[in-house]
Short mmCIF file of C-alpha atoms and ligand atoms in Angstrom, two decimals:
data_model
loop_
_atom_site.label_atom_id
_atom_site.label_comp_id
_atom_site.label_asym_id
_atom_site.label_seq_id
_atom_site.Cartn_x
_atom_site.Cartn_y
_atom_site.Cartn_z
CA MET A 28 4.30 13.96 22.13
CA SER A 29 7.24 11.67 22.60
CA GLY A 30 10.18 12.97 24.62
CA LEU A 31 12.35 11.98 21.65
CA ARG A 32 11.65 15.08 19.62
CA HIS A 33 14.63 16.96 21.04
CA ALA A 34 17.40 19.06 19.49
CA ALA A 35 19.67 16.12 18.68
CA TYR A 36 17.19 14.96 16.03
CA SER A 37 16.23 18.35 14.57
CA PHE A 38 16.91 19.20 10.93
CA PRO A 39 19.82 21.61 11.64
CA ALA A 40 21.35 18.97 13.92
CA LEU A 41 21.05 16.33 11.18
CA VAL A 42 22.87 18.62 8.74
CA ARG A 43 25.57 19.42 11.35
CA HIS A 44 26.13 15.71 12.07
CA ALA A 45 26.32 14.92 8.36
CA LEU A 46 28.99 17.62 7.82
CA THR A 47 31.07 16.64 10.87
CA GLY A 48 31.24 12.90 10.14
CA HIS A 49 28.65 11.97 12.79
CA ARG A 50 31.33 12.29 15.49
CA ARG A 51 29.00 13.48 18.23
CA TRP A 52 25.90 11.68 17.05
CA PRO A 53 23.96 10.70 20.20
CA PRO A 54 23.19 6.98 20.60
CA ALA A 55 19.52 6.24 19.86
CA LEU A 56 19.15 4.37 23.12
CA ARG A 57 20.95 3.66 26.34
CA LEU A 58 21.99 0.09 27.13
CA ALA A 59 22.22 -0.40 30.90
CA GLU A 60 23.96 -2.59 33.44
CA PRO A 61 21.45 -4.39 35.68
CA LYS A 62 20.70 -2.79 39.07
CA SER A 63 20.05 -4.90 42.16
CA ALA A 64 16.36 -3.94 42.40
CA TYR A 65 13.53 -2.62 40.22
CA ASP A 66 9.83 -1.87 40.63
CA ALA A 67 9.17 -4.16 37.67
CA VAL A 68 11.25 -6.52 35.54
CA ILE A 69 10.17 -7.49 32.03
CA ILE A 70 11.84 -10.66 30.75
CA GLY A 71 12.29 -10.57 26.97
CA GLY A 72 13.38 -7.64 24.82
CA GLY A 73 11.10 -8.42 21.89
CA GLY A 74 8.25 -6.21 20.76
CA HIS A 75 5.92 -7.30 23.55
CA GLY A 76 8.44 -6.80 26.37
CA LEU A 77 9.57 -3.42 25.04
CA ALA A 78 6.03 -2.17 24.38
CA THR A 79 4.94 -3.25 27.88
CA ALA A 80 7.86 -1.34 29.41
CA TYR A 81 7.14 1.72 27.26
CA PHE A 82 3.45 1.88 28.23
CA LEU A 83 4.25 1.23 31.92
CA ALA A 84 6.60 4.21 31.88
CA ARG A 85 4.50 6.48 29.67
CA ARG A 86 0.98 5.82 30.90
CA HIS A 87 1.49 4.58 34.45
CA GLY A 88 4.47 6.65 35.56
CA MET A 89 6.54 3.62 36.51
CA ARG A 90 10.15 4.45 35.57
CA ASN A 91 12.26 2.07 37.67
CA ILE A 92 11.86 -0.80 35.20
CA ALA A 93 14.27 -3.17 33.49
CA VAL A 94 13.83 -5.15 30.28
CA LEU A 95 16.20 -8.13 30.42
CA ASP A 96 17.15 -10.08 27.32
CA LYS A 97 19.42 -13.09 27.17
CA GLY A 98 20.75 -11.86 23.82
CA ALA A 99 20.26 -8.62 21.93
CA ILE A 100 16.92 -6.82 21.92
CA GLY A 101 14.83 -7.54 18.85
CA HIS A 102 16.75 -10.64 17.83
CA GLY A 103 13.87 -12.97 18.72
CA ASN A 104 10.68 -13.42 16.70
CA SER A 105 9.97 -9.68 16.62
CA GLY A 106 12.92 -9.29 14.26
CA ARG A 107 12.21 -12.49 12.34
CA ASN A 108 8.59 -12.27 11.28
CA THR A 109 6.89 -11.51 7.98
CA GLN A 110 5.43 -8.22 9.26
CA VAL A 111 1.75 -8.85 8.55
CA VAL A 112 -0.66 -6.65 10.51
CA ARG A 113 -4.42 -7.06 10.38
CA SER A 114 -7.45 -7.31 12.67
CA ASP A 115 -9.88 -9.56 10.76
CA TYR A 116 -10.57 -12.05 13.55
CA PHE A 117 -13.69 -14.14 13.96
CA HIS A 118 -14.45 -14.07 17.70
CA ARG A 119 -15.55 -10.85 19.33
CA SER A 120 -12.87 -10.94 22.02
CA SER A 121 -10.07 -11.41 19.46
CA SER A 122 -11.59 -8.83 17.17
CA ARG A 123 -11.71 -6.14 19.87
CA PHE A 124 -8.15 -6.80 20.95
CA PHE A 125 -6.57 -7.00 17.47
CA GLU A 126 -8.57 -4.04 16.19
CA ARG A 127 -7.25 -1.96 19.09
CA SER A 128 -3.76 -3.08 18.07
CA LEU A 129 -4.24 -2.07 14.44
CA GLN A 130 -5.62 1.29 15.54
CA LEU A 131 -2.54 1.82 17.69
CA TYR A 132 -0.32 0.85 14.73
CA GLU A 133 -2.09 3.51 12.67
CA GLY A 134 -0.86 6.23 15.06
CA LEU A 135 2.37 4.66 16.25
CA SER A 136 4.89 6.35 13.93
CA ARG A 137 3.66 9.66 15.29
CA GLU A 138 3.50 8.54 18.93
CA LEU A 139 7.04 7.11 18.86
CA ASN A 140 8.41 9.64 16.35
CA TYR A 141 9.83 6.79 14.25
CA ASN A 142 8.78 5.80 10.75
CA LEU A 143 7.38 2.27 11.10
CA MET A 144 6.70 2.12 7.35
CA LEU A 145 3.14 0.97 7.93
CA SER A 146 1.77 0.01 4.53
CA GLN A 147 -1.98 -0.69 4.62
CA ARG A 148 -2.00 -2.23 1.18
CA GLY A 149 -4.81 -4.71 1.91
CA LYS A 150 -4.62 -8.32 3.06
CA ILE A 151 -6.41 -10.80 0.80
CA ASN A 152 -7.56 -14.34 1.61
CA LEU A 153 -8.10 -16.70 -1.32
CA ALA A 154 -10.87 -19.29 -1.62
CA HIS A 155 -10.14 -22.34 -3.76
CA SER A 156 -13.48 -24.16 -3.52
CA PRO A 157 -17.18 -23.36 -2.96
CA HIS A 158 -16.74 -24.45 0.64
CA ASP A 159 -13.73 -22.15 1.11
CA LEU A 160 -15.92 -19.35 -0.20
CA GLU A 161 -18.71 -20.20 2.26
CA VAL A 162 -16.21 -20.10 5.11
CA LEU A 163 -14.87 -16.73 3.92
CA ARG A 164 -18.42 -15.37 3.62
CA ARG A 165 -19.24 -16.42 7.18
CA ALA A 166 -15.96 -14.96 8.49
CA THR A 167 -16.45 -11.72 6.55
CA ASN A 168 -19.95 -11.29 7.99
CA ALA A 169 -18.69 -11.97 11.52
CA ILE A 170 -15.80 -9.52 11.09
CA ARG A 171 -18.15 -6.80 9.84
CA MET A 172 -20.55 -7.47 12.73
CA ASN A 173 -17.53 -6.90 14.99
CA GLY A 174 -17.18 -3.44 13.45
CA VAL A 175 -14.02 -4.24 11.49
CA ASP A 176 -13.62 -3.64 7.74
CA ALA A 177 -13.82 -6.70 5.48
CA GLU A 178 -15.40 -7.47 2.12
CA LEU A 179 -15.71 -10.28 -0.40
CA LEU A 180 -13.89 -10.26 -3.74
CA SER A 181 -14.90 -11.94 -6.99
CA VAL A 182 -12.50 -13.77 -9.29
CA ALA A 183 -12.62 -10.77 -11.63
CA ASP A 184 -11.69 -8.45 -8.73
CA LEU A 185 -8.72 -10.67 -7.91
CA GLY A 186 -7.55 -10.72 -11.52
CA ARG A 187 -7.64 -6.94 -11.55
CA LEU A 188 -5.92 -6.50 -8.18
CA GLU A 189 -3.17 -9.06 -8.76
CA PRO A 190 -2.53 -9.48 -12.50
CA ALA A 191 0.30 -12.02 -11.99
CA LEU A 192 -1.89 -14.32 -9.87
CA ASN A 193 -2.57 -17.72 -11.46
CA LEU A 194 -6.37 -17.88 -11.06
CA ARG A 195 -6.50 -21.30 -12.78
CA CYS A 196 -3.99 -22.98 -10.46
CA ARG A 197 -4.24 -26.63 -9.27
CA TYR A 198 -7.23 -25.71 -7.08
CA PRO A 199 -8.80 -22.92 -9.18
CA ILE A 200 -9.51 -19.71 -7.29
CA GLU A 201 -13.24 -19.13 -6.67
CA GLY A 202 -13.06 -15.75 -4.94
CA GLY A 203 -11.60 -14.10 -1.88
CA SER A 204 -11.99 -11.60 0.93
CA VAL A 205 -10.00 -8.55 1.89
CA GLN A 206 -9.29 -6.33 4.84
CA TRP A 207 -8.11 -3.12 3.19
CA ARG A 208 -6.58 -1.79 6.41
CA GLY A 209 -4.40 -4.90 6.73
CA GLY A 210 -0.84 -4.84 5.42
CA ILE A 211 2.69 -4.79 6.71
CA ALA A 212 4.85 -2.64 9.01
CA ARG A 213 8.63 -2.74 9.26
CA HIS A 214 9.47 -5.13 12.11
CA ASP A 215 12.94 -3.80 13.07
CA ALA A 216 11.50 -0.30 13.20
CA VAL A 217 8.78 -1.39 15.63
CA VAL A 218 11.35 -2.91 17.97
CA TRP A 219 13.77 0.02 17.76
CA ALA A 220 11.02 2.59 18.14
CA PHE A 221 9.67 1.03 21.34
CA ALA A 222 13.22 0.45 22.65
CA ARG A 223 14.25 4.04 22.01
CA ALA A 224 11.07 5.47 23.50
CA ALA A 225 11.25 3.26 26.61
CA SER A 226 14.92 4.12 27.08
CA ALA A 227 14.17 7.84 26.79
CA LEU A 228 11.65 7.45 29.61
CA GLY A 229 14.32 5.91 31.87
CA VAL A 230 13.69 2.18 31.32
CA ASP A 231 16.89 0.10 31.67
CA LEU A 232 17.44 -2.10 28.60
CA VAL A 233 19.80 -4.89 29.63
CA GLN A 234 21.24 -7.20 26.98
CA ASP A 235 23.08 -10.51 27.54
CA CYS A 236 21.17 -11.03 30.77
CA GLU A 237 19.51 -14.43 30.89
CA VAL A 238 16.87 -15.12 33.51
CA THR A 239 17.54 -18.58 34.92
CA GLY A 240 15.04 -18.73 37.78
CA PHE A 241 12.75 -16.88 40.18
CA THR A 242 12.78 -16.20 43.90
CA LEU A 243 9.39 -16.78 45.47
CA GLU A 244 8.11 -16.19 48.99
CA CYS A 245 4.70 -17.40 50.19
CA GLY A 246 3.40 -17.75 46.61
CA ARG A 247 4.62 -14.30 45.55
CA VAL A 248 7.51 -13.43 43.27
CA THR A 249 10.26 -11.41 44.94
CA GLY A 250 12.95 -11.44 42.29
CA VAL A 251 14.66 -13.11 39.38
CA GLU A 252 17.93 -15.05 39.17
CA THR A 253 20.08 -14.14 36.19
CA ASN A 254 23.49 -15.01 34.79
CA ARG A 255 24.47 -11.58 36.12
CA GLY A 256 23.18 -12.03 39.64
CA ARG A 257 19.91 -11.73 41.54
CA ILE A 258 17.55 -8.82 40.90
CA ALA A 259 14.88 -8.04 43.50
CA THR A 260 11.46 -6.96 42.23
CA PRO A 261 7.81 -7.37 43.24
CA ARG A 262 6.57 -7.54 39.62
CA VAL A 263 7.82 -9.75 36.80
CA CYS A 264 6.38 -10.02 33.30
CA LEU A 265 7.29 -12.98 31.13
CA ALA A 266 7.47 -12.04 27.44
CA VAL A 267 9.86 -14.61 26.00
CA ALA A 268 7.82 -16.03 23.07
CA GLY A 269 9.00 -19.58 22.18
CA HIS A 270 10.67 -20.07 25.56
CA SER A 271 7.63 -19.26 27.72
CA SER A 272 6.96 -22.78 29.00
CA VAL A 273 10.65 -23.41 29.78
CA LEU A 274 10.87 -20.30 31.92
CA ALA A 275 7.40 -20.54 33.48
CA ARG A 276 8.25 -24.05 34.68
CA ARG A 277 11.03 -22.49 36.77
CA ALA A 278 8.34 -20.58 38.65
CA GLY A 279 6.32 -23.78 39.08
CA LEU A 280 3.85 -23.09 36.27
CA ALA A 281 2.91 -25.60 33.57
CA LEU A 282 1.74 -23.80 30.43
CA PRO A 283 -0.32 -25.52 27.69
CA LEU A 284 2.07 -24.52 24.90
CA ALA A 285 3.83 -26.37 22.10
CA SER A 286 7.04 -24.79 20.79
CA MET A 287 8.02 -25.26 17.18
CA ALA A 288 9.95 -23.56 14.41
CA LEU A 289 8.16 -21.24 11.99
CA GLN A 290 10.13 -20.24 8.94
CA ALA A 291 10.04 -17.71 6.13
CA MET A 292 12.16 -16.80 3.12
CA VAL A 293 12.75 -13.97 0.67
CA THR A 294 13.57 -13.99 -3.01
CA GLU A 295 16.00 -11.71 -4.79
CA PRO A 296 14.49 -8.23 -5.28
CA VAL A 297 12.36 -7.44 -8.33
CA LYS A 298 10.19 -4.55 -9.52
CA PRO A 299 6.66 -4.30 -8.01
CA LEU A 300 4.86 -7.53 -8.83
CA LEU A 301 2.71 -8.31 -5.83
CA HIS A 302 0.54 -5.46 -4.59
CA HIS A 303 -1.18 -6.85 -1.47
CA VAL A 304 -0.57 -9.39 1.26
CA LEU A 305 -1.94 -12.60 -0.21
CA ILE A 306 -2.95 -15.66 1.77
CA SER A 307 -4.02 -19.05 0.52
CA PRO A 308 -5.13 -21.35 3.35
CA ALA A 309 -5.78 -24.23 0.91
CA ILE A 310 -2.45 -24.15 -0.88
CA HIS A 311 -0.97 -23.11 2.45
CA VAL A 312 1.23 -20.16 1.74
CA TYR A 313 1.23 -16.38 2.18
CA LEU A 314 3.20 -13.76 0.32
CA SER A 315 3.91 -10.06 0.17
CA GLN A 316 6.54 -7.89 -1.48
CA SER A 317 8.87 -5.84 0.68
CA ASP A 318 9.73 -2.21 0.00
CA ARG A 319 13.11 -3.45 -1.21
CA GLY A 320 11.37 -5.61 -3.84
CA GLU A 321 11.99 -9.01 -2.24
CA VAL A 322 9.05 -11.40 -2.27
CA VAL A 323 8.48 -12.55 1.33
CA ILE A 324 7.08 -16.09 1.57
CA GLY A 325 5.76 -17.91 4.62
CA GLY A 326 3.69 -20.97 5.34
CA GLY A 327 2.97 -23.39 8.16
CA ALA A 328 5.10 -24.19 11.19
CA ASP A 329 7.22 -27.34 11.35
CA VAL A 330 5.06 -30.28 12.38
CA TYR A 331 7.17 -31.32 15.37
CA ASN A 332 8.28 -29.57 18.56
CA SER A 333 11.75 -28.11 18.58
CA TYR A 334 13.93 -25.32 19.95
CA ALA A 335 16.30 -25.43 16.97
CA GLN A 336 15.92 -22.08 15.26
CA ARG A 337 16.30 -23.40 11.71
CA GLY A 338 13.08 -24.67 10.14
CA GLY A 339 12.90 -27.97 8.26
CA LEU A 340 13.63 -28.48 4.58
CA PRO A 341 10.24 -30.12 3.72
CA ILE A 342 8.36 -26.97 4.81
CA LEU A 343 10.76 -24.74 2.89
CA GLU A 344 10.18 -26.84 -0.20
CA ALA A 345 6.40 -26.85 0.29
CA ASN A 346 6.33 -23.06 0.74
CA ALA A 347 8.36 -22.52 -2.43
CA GLN A 348 6.15 -24.91 -4.43
CA ALA A 349 2.98 -23.24 -3.19
CA ALA A 350 4.29 -19.75 -3.99
CA VAL A 351 5.15 -20.78 -7.55
CA GLU A 352 1.75 -22.44 -7.91
CA LEU A 353 0.06 -19.10 -7.22
CA PHE A 354 2.60 -16.94 -9.04
CA PRO A 355 4.37 -19.01 -11.72
CA VAL A 356 6.58 -16.00 -12.50
CA LEU A 357 8.32 -16.53 -9.13
CA GLY A 358 9.79 -19.78 -10.45
CA ARG A 359 12.49 -17.71 -12.15
CA LEU A 360 13.68 -16.05 -8.94
CA ARG A 361 16.35 -17.25 -6.54
CA VAL A 362 15.72 -17.53 -2.80
CA MET A 363 18.14 -15.18 -1.05
CA ARG A 364 17.53 -15.96 2.62
CA GLN A 365 15.60 -18.39 4.80
CA TRP A 366 15.26 -18.17 8.58
CA ALA A 367 13.05 -19.35 11.43
CA GLY A 368 11.90 -18.43 14.92
CA ILE A 369 10.52 -20.55 17.75
CA VAL A 370 6.83 -19.90 18.30
CA ASP A 371 4.75 -21.12 21.22
CA ILE A 372 1.30 -22.27 20.17
CA SER A 373 -1.62 -22.67 22.58
CA PRO A 374 -4.43 -25.22 22.08
CA ASP A 375 -6.84 -22.58 20.71
CA THR A 376 -4.02 -20.58 18.99
CA SER A 377 -4.97 -17.50 21.02
CA PRO A 378 -2.50 -15.78 23.34
CA ILE A 379 -2.17 -16.35 27.06
CA MET A 380 -2.12 -13.00 28.83
CA GLY A 381 -2.58 -11.61 32.30
CA LEU A 382 -2.10 -12.76 35.88
CA THR A 383 -0.78 -16.17 36.89
CA PRO A 384 -1.29 -18.25 40.07
CA VAL A 385 2.03 -16.76 41.32
CA ALA A 386 1.31 -13.30 42.76
CA GLY A 387 3.28 -10.58 40.97
CA LEU A 388 4.11 -12.82 37.99
CA TYR A 389 2.40 -11.76 34.76
CA ILE A 390 2.47 -13.47 31.41
CA SER A 391 2.35 -12.46 27.76
CA ALA A 392 2.77 -15.70 25.81
CA GLY A 393 1.20 -18.06 23.33
CA TRP A 394 1.61 -15.52 20.53
CA GLY A 395 2.30 -18.38 18.20
CA THR A 396 2.55 -17.40 14.58
CA GLY A 397 0.70 -14.10 14.85
CA GLY A 398 1.90 -11.94 17.74
CA TYR A 399 3.66 -9.22 15.78
CA LYS A 400 0.39 -7.51 14.86
CA ALA A 401 -0.50 -7.60 18.57
CA ILE A 402 2.58 -5.78 19.88
CA PRO A 403 1.02 -2.32 20.49
CA ALA A 404 -2.16 -3.60 22.17
CA GLY A 405 -0.21 -6.37 23.93
CA GLY A 406 2.09 -3.76 25.46
CA GLU A 407 -0.74 -1.40 26.30
CA THR A 408 -2.94 -3.99 28.01
CA MET A 409 -0.11 -5.79 29.82
CA ALA A 410 1.16 -2.47 31.20
CA TRP A 411 -2.34 -1.68 32.50
CA THR A 412 -2.61 -5.19 33.96
CA ILE A 413 0.72 -4.91 35.78
CA ALA A 414 -0.05 -1.41 37.06
CA HIS A 415 -3.49 -2.45 38.41
CA ASP A 416 -2.74 -6.11 39.27
CA ARG A 417 -5.96 -6.94 37.39
CA ALA A 418 -6.49 -8.12 33.81
CA HIS A 419 -7.30 -5.30 31.38
CA GLU A 420 -10.83 -5.77 30.01
CA LEU A 421 -9.51 -6.44 26.47
CA ILE A 422 -7.51 -9.46 27.65
CA VAL A 423 -9.84 -11.06 30.19
CA ALA A 424 -10.79 -13.72 27.60
CA PHE A 425 -7.14 -14.66 27.11
CA GLY A 426 -6.39 -15.63 30.72
CA LEU A 427 -4.78 -18.91 31.70
CA GLY A 428 -8.02 -19.90 33.42
CA ARG A 429 -9.77 -20.60 30.12
CA PHE A 430 -7.98 -23.93 29.77
CA ALA A 431 -9.66 -25.06 33.00
CA SER A 432 -13.08 -23.49 32.32
CA GLY A 433 -13.19 -24.57 28.66
CA ALA A 434 -13.98 -21.05 27.41
CA LEU A 435 -11.51 -21.32 24.54
CA VAL A 436 -11.12 -18.59 21.90
CA ASP A 437 -10.54 -20.84 18.91
CA GLU A 438 -8.89 -18.77 16.20
CA GLY A 439 -7.14 -21.65 14.45
CA ALA A 440 -8.87 -20.70 11.22
CA ALA A 441 -8.36 -16.95 11.61
CA SER A 442 -5.61 -16.82 9.05
CA GLY A 443 -5.67 -20.34 7.69
CA VAL A 444 -1.89 -20.09 7.37
CA ALA A 445 0.52 -18.92 10.05
CA HIS A 446 1.12 -15.18 10.09
C1 FAD B 494 8.97 -16.68 10.51
C2 FAD B 494 7.94 -15.96 11.35
C3 FAD B 494 6.97 -15.21 10.72
C4 FAD B 494 6.01 -14.52 11.48
N1 FAD B 494 5.14 -13.71 10.84
C5 FAD B 494 4.26 -12.97 11.55
C6 FAD B 494 3.41 -12.04 10.88
O1 FAD B 494 3.48 -11.86 9.66
N2 FAD B 494 2.52 -11.35 11.63
C7 FAD B 494 2.40 -11.52 12.97
O2 FAD B 494 1.54 -10.90 13.59
N3 FAD B 494 3.24 -12.37 13.65
C8 FAD B 494 4.17 -13.09 12.98
N4 FAD B 494 5.02 -13.94 13.62
C9 FAD B 494 4.92 -14.07 15.08
C10 FAD B 494 5.59 -12.91 15.81
O3 FAD B 494 6.87 -12.67 15.27
C11 FAD B 494 5.70 -13.19 17.31
O4 FAD B 494 4.45 -13.62 17.81
C12 FAD B 494 6.12 -11.95 18.09
O5 FAD B 494 7.25 -11.35 17.50
C13 FAD B 494 6.41 -12.31 19.52
O6 FAD B 494 6.97 -11.19 20.16
P1 FAD B 494 7.60 -11.33 21.61
O7 FAD B 494 8.06 -10.00 22.02
O8 FAD B 494 6.64 -12.05 22.48
O9 FAD B 494 8.82 -12.36 21.40
P2 FAD B 494 10.29 -12.17 20.81
O10 FAD B 494 10.38 -11.08 19.85
O11 FAD B 494 10.73 -13.54 20.37
O12 FAD B 494 11.12 -11.76 22.08
C14 FAD B 494 11.37 -12.64 23.14
C15 FAD B 494 12.74 -12.33 23.70
O13 FAD B 494 12.90 -13.09 24.90
C16 FAD B 494 14.27 -13.37 25.05
N5 FAD B 494 14.43 -14.46 26.01
C17 FAD B 494 14.06 -15.76 25.89
N6 FAD B 494 14.36 -16.44 26.99
C18 FAD B 494 14.93 -15.56 27.85
C19 FAD B 494 15.47 -15.66 29.17
N7 FAD B 494 15.47 -16.82 29.85
N8 FAD B 494 15.99 -14.54 29.76
C20 FAD B 494 16.00 -13.35 29.08
N9 FAD B 494 15.52 -13.21 27.85
C21 FAD B 494 14.99 -14.29 27.24
C22 FAD B 494 14.72 -13.69 23.62
O14 FAD B 494 16.13 -13.51 23.46
C23 FAD B 494 13.90 -12.73 22.79
O15 FAD B 494 14.63 -11.57 22.41
C24 FAD B 494 6.00 -14.64 12.91
C25 FAD B 494 6.98 -15.41 13.54
C26 FAD B 494 7.96 -16.04 12.78
C27 FAD B 494 9.02 -16.84 13.49
#
């Protein structure tokens, strides 16, 4: 049971606060000033950094921890994504890891005492040619062999499940596959829930604290340099998403990552129209409908490297065209917002997790376009790894060493489109 279930959040207390104008409403979390030393420092207050800190404190009893963020917690990709969660991966190592993450998501609202609005509405992949269908059949078989739920859908099934879907679009739909346990979970809630729970366990959450370098002695990390002074620590975890290679270089590490903008947009809200998460690798778009009624649309990343958090106009246009191709009814809606985040993509599109050649420096990077679904298992396994100074068995395959050995975990086709 989370330590958050205390009197301040009880029903009588809620009523009292409502009647007294919330004057003595306790802050949900404690923002801290940085101390001069910690047992562990996590760089990056996104979902991965916060979850790692939470599990370190909760499961491994390490309480003298800081999460440092150069801005505000949750303002990176963890607060900018399209919220898709799923575990239908092809390779066994990915499947085990992402399935663990989905299982954790299934119990996370209870563990963190925070409604994450997990909606397992089903995540559907569309096939637009006989070859697409063959690929889906092979993937579905592999996923089932991995012990994860997946099944094939006929055109008639799709027509029944999504009545507004244009089955006779430019590349007519030939069938599909579904993971029923896939869906979406509210991204801000995931960040705030982990932040609140970590804070309640004594973790220092430090905003506006940019890590600018590392202090190293005899190949071991001894601290970090920040815009607010030096912090001594024997353990540092890098969880800074699109800025991983920039920061790792300051510790002498070259990471095989390309950083580029990934964008998404939402339409004005409408009544329920789209009932599942829908993905079309061929037309290159994915869509879902938020609880507020907005249609959330995403597609591929920009095709050039950049740290400008905007997203290019050609991709925006392509995403909108593709969405209307699948759901012509969307052509009558206005786009309300568009935004982007910087994602770091590895050569095999799988994450890079675990130890590094610098002793005491751990890494959680390469999450690319799909690391939101991995936040619970990413935090759980990185915490174990830091506590034991050894890679957790679920992440051994994702070590940096695979780029030297050649044992890549190629999941480029896992989604077909970024998400
Ligand atoms: C448009 C879009 C859609 C996406 N859709 C999905 C999806 O549907 N499903 C899915 O699974 N994934 C999705 N993703 C990917 C997912 O959002 C990311 O993989 C995930 O959020 C990464 O989490 P993180 O904690 O590693 O990084 P972040 O949440 O980005 O956190 C990193 C933090 O590090 C901080 N930081 C950076 N440099 C420094 C420094 N020098 N010092 C201190 N702090 C620093 C940043 O301020 C930031 O807060 C999407 C991404 C985008 C951009």
